[in-house]
Tab-separated table of C-alpha atoms in Angstrom:
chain	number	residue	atom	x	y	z
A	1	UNK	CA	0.000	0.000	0.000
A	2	UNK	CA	0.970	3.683	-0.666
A	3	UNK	CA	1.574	5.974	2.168
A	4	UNK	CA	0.913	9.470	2.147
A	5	UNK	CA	0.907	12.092	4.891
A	6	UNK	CA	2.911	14.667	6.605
A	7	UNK	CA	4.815	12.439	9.104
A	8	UNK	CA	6.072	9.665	6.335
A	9	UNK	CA	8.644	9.001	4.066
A	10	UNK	CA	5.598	8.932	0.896
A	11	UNK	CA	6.082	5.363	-0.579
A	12	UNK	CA	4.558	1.951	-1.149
A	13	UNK	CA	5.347	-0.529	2.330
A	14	UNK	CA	3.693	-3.934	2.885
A	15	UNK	CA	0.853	-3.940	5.370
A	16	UNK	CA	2.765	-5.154	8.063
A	17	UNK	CA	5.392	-2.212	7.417
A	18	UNK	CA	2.761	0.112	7.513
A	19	UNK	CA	1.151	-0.822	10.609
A	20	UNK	CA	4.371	-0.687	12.012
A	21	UNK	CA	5.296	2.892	11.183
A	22	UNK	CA	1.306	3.905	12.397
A	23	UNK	CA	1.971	2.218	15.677
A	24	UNK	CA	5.627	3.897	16.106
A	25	UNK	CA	3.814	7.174	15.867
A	26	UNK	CA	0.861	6.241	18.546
A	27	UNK	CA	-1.306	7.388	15.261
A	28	UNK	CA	-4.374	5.131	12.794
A	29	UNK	CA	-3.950	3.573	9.837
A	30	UNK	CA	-6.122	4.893	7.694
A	31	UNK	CA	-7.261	3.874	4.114
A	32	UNK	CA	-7.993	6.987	1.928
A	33	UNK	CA	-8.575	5.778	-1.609
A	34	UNK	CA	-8.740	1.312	-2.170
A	35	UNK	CA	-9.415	1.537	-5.388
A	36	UNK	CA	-6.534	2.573	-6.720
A	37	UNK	CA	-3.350	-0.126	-6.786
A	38	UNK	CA	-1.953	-0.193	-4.343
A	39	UNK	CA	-4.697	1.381	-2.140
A	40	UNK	CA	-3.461	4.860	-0.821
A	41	UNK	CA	-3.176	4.850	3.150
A	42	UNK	CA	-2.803	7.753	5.241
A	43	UNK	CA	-1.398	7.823	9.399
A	44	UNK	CA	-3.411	9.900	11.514
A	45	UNK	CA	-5.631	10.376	14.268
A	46	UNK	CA	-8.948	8.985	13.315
A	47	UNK	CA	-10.764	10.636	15.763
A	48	UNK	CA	-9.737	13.943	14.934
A	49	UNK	CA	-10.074	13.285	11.453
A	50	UNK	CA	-13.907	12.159	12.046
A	51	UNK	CA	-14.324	15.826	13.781
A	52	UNK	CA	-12.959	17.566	10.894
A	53	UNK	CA	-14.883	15.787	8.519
A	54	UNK	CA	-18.340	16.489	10.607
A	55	UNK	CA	-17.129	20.185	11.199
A	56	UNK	CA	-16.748	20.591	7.749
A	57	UNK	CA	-20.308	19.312	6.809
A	58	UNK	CA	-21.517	21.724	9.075
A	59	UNK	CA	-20.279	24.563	7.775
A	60	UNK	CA	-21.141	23.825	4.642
A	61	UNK	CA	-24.705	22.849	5.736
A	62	UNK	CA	-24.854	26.461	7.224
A	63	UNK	CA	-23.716	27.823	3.982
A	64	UNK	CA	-26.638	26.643	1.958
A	65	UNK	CA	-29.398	28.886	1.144
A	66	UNK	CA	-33.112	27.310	2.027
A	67	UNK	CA	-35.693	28.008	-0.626
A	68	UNK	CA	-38.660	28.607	1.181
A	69	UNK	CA	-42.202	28.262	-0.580
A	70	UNK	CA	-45.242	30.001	-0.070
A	71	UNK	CA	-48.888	28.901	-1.304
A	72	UNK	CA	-51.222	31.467	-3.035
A	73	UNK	CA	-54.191	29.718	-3.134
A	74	UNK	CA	-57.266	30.794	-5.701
A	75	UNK	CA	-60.701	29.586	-6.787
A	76	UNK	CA	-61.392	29.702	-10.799
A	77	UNK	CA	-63.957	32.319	-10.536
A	78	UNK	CA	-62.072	34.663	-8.758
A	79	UNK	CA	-62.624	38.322	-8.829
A	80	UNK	CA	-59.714	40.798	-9.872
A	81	UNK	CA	-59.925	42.890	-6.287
A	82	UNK	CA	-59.471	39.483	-4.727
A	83	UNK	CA	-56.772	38.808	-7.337
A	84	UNK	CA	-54.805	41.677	-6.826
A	85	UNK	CA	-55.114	41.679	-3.048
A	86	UNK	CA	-53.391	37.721	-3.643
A	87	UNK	CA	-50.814	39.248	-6.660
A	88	UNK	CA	-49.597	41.584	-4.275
A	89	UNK	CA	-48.861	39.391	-0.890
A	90	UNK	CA	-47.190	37.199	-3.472
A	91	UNK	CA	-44.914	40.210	-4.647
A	92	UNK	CA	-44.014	40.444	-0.929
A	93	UNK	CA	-43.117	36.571	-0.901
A	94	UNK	CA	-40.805	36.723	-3.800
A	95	UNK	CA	-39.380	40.106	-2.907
A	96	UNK	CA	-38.176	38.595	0.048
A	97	UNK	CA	-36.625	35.816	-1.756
A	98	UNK	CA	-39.609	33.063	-1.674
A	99	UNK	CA	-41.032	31.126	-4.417
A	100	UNK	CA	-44.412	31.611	-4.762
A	101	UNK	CA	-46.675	28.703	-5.487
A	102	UNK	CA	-50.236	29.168	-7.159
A	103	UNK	CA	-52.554	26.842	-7.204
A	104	UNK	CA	-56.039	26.876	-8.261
A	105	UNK	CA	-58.400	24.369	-6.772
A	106	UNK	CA	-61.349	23.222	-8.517
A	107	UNK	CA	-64.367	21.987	-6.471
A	108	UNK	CA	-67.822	19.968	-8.279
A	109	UNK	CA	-68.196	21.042	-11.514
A	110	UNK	CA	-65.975	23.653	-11.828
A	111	UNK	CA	-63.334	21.304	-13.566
A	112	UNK	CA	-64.799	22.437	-16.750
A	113	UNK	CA	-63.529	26.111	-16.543
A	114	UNK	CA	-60.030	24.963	-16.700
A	115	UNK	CA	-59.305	27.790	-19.393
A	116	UNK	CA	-60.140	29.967	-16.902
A	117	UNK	CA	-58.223	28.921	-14.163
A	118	UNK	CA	-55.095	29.027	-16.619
A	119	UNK	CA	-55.842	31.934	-17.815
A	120	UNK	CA	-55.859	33.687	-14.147
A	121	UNK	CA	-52.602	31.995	-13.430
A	122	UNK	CA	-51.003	33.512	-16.670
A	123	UNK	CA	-52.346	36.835	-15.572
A	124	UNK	CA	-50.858	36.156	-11.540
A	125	UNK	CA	-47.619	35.383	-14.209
A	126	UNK	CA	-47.971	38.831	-16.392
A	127	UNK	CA	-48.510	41.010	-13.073
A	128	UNK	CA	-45.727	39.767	-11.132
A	129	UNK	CA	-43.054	40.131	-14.490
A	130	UNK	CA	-41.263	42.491	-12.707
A	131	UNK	CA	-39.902	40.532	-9.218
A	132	UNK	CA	-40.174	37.261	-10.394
A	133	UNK	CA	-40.154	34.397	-13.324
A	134	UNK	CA	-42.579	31.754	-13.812
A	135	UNK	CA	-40.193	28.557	-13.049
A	136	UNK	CA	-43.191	26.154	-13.751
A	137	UNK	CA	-46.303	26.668	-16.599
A	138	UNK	CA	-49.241	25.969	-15.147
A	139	UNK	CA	-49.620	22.181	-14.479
A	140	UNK	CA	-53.013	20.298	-14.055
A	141	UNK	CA	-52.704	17.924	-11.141
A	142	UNK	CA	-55.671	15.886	-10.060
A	143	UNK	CA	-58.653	18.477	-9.352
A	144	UNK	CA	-55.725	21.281	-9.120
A	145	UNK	CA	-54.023	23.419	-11.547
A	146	UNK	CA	-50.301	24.552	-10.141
A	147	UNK	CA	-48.037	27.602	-11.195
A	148	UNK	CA	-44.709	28.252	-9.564
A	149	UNK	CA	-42.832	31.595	-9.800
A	150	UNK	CA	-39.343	32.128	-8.462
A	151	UNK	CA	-38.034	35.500	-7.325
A	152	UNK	CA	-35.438	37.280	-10.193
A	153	UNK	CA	-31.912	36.878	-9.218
A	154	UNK	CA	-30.493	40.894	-9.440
């Protein structure tokens, strides 16, 4: 096997060799890549290597950005005040970085104004051009039509 590290003369060894130089140094034998022939070894303290590998997880787990997503919901006859009071707690969502989900629910026998229900969706789409971009089209699912909007990256 190949060592490697900062406290080793880098070359290949025999396991028993190996072993022997890890327990000279009161360190782990670790193996880093055994794929590769012969597999690449490193000596060092596993424990403190485990740390480092969960600390690093962590801060990159605190780095990502969560997407949060916020439900508009709508009925297929609904009016334009009601619309614009919706269209304009949705601009708040996306200005504040949300996406913005729309969905329109249709209830009896109101499945057979789906036009309608897209075309109030496009219009949610058209008002809200100008803080954020229509990620998904409007999508039937079931006995509900879906639009998602994402806010515009500046």
């Amino acid at each position: 096997m190949r060592l490697v590290g900062d406290n080793v003369e880098v070359g290949v060894y025999p396991l028993p060799k190996a072993l022997q130089v890890a327990r000279a140094q009161n360190l782990d034998l670790v193996e880093i890549n055994p794929k590769t022939d012969p597999s690449i070894c490193r000596i060092l303290e596993y424990k403190k290597f485990l740390y480092e590998q969960k600390k690093k997880q962590k801060q990159l787990k605190a780095k990502q950005e969560k997407v949060i997503t916020k439900e508009v919901r709508l009925g297929p006859q609904t009016e334009d005040h009601d619309r614009e009071f919706k269209i304009k707690s949705a601009e708040k969502f996306l200005k504040s970085k949300e996406k913005v989900k729309f969905s329109i629910f249709f209830k009896g026998r109101s499945i057979v104004y789906k036009e309608q229900g897209e075309l109030l969706l496009l219009k949610c789409a058209e008002a809200l051009d100008d803080c954020g971009k229509v990620e998904q089209m409007p999508v039937m699912e079931g006995k509900r039509m879906l639009m998602v909007m994402a806010p515009k990256k500046k």
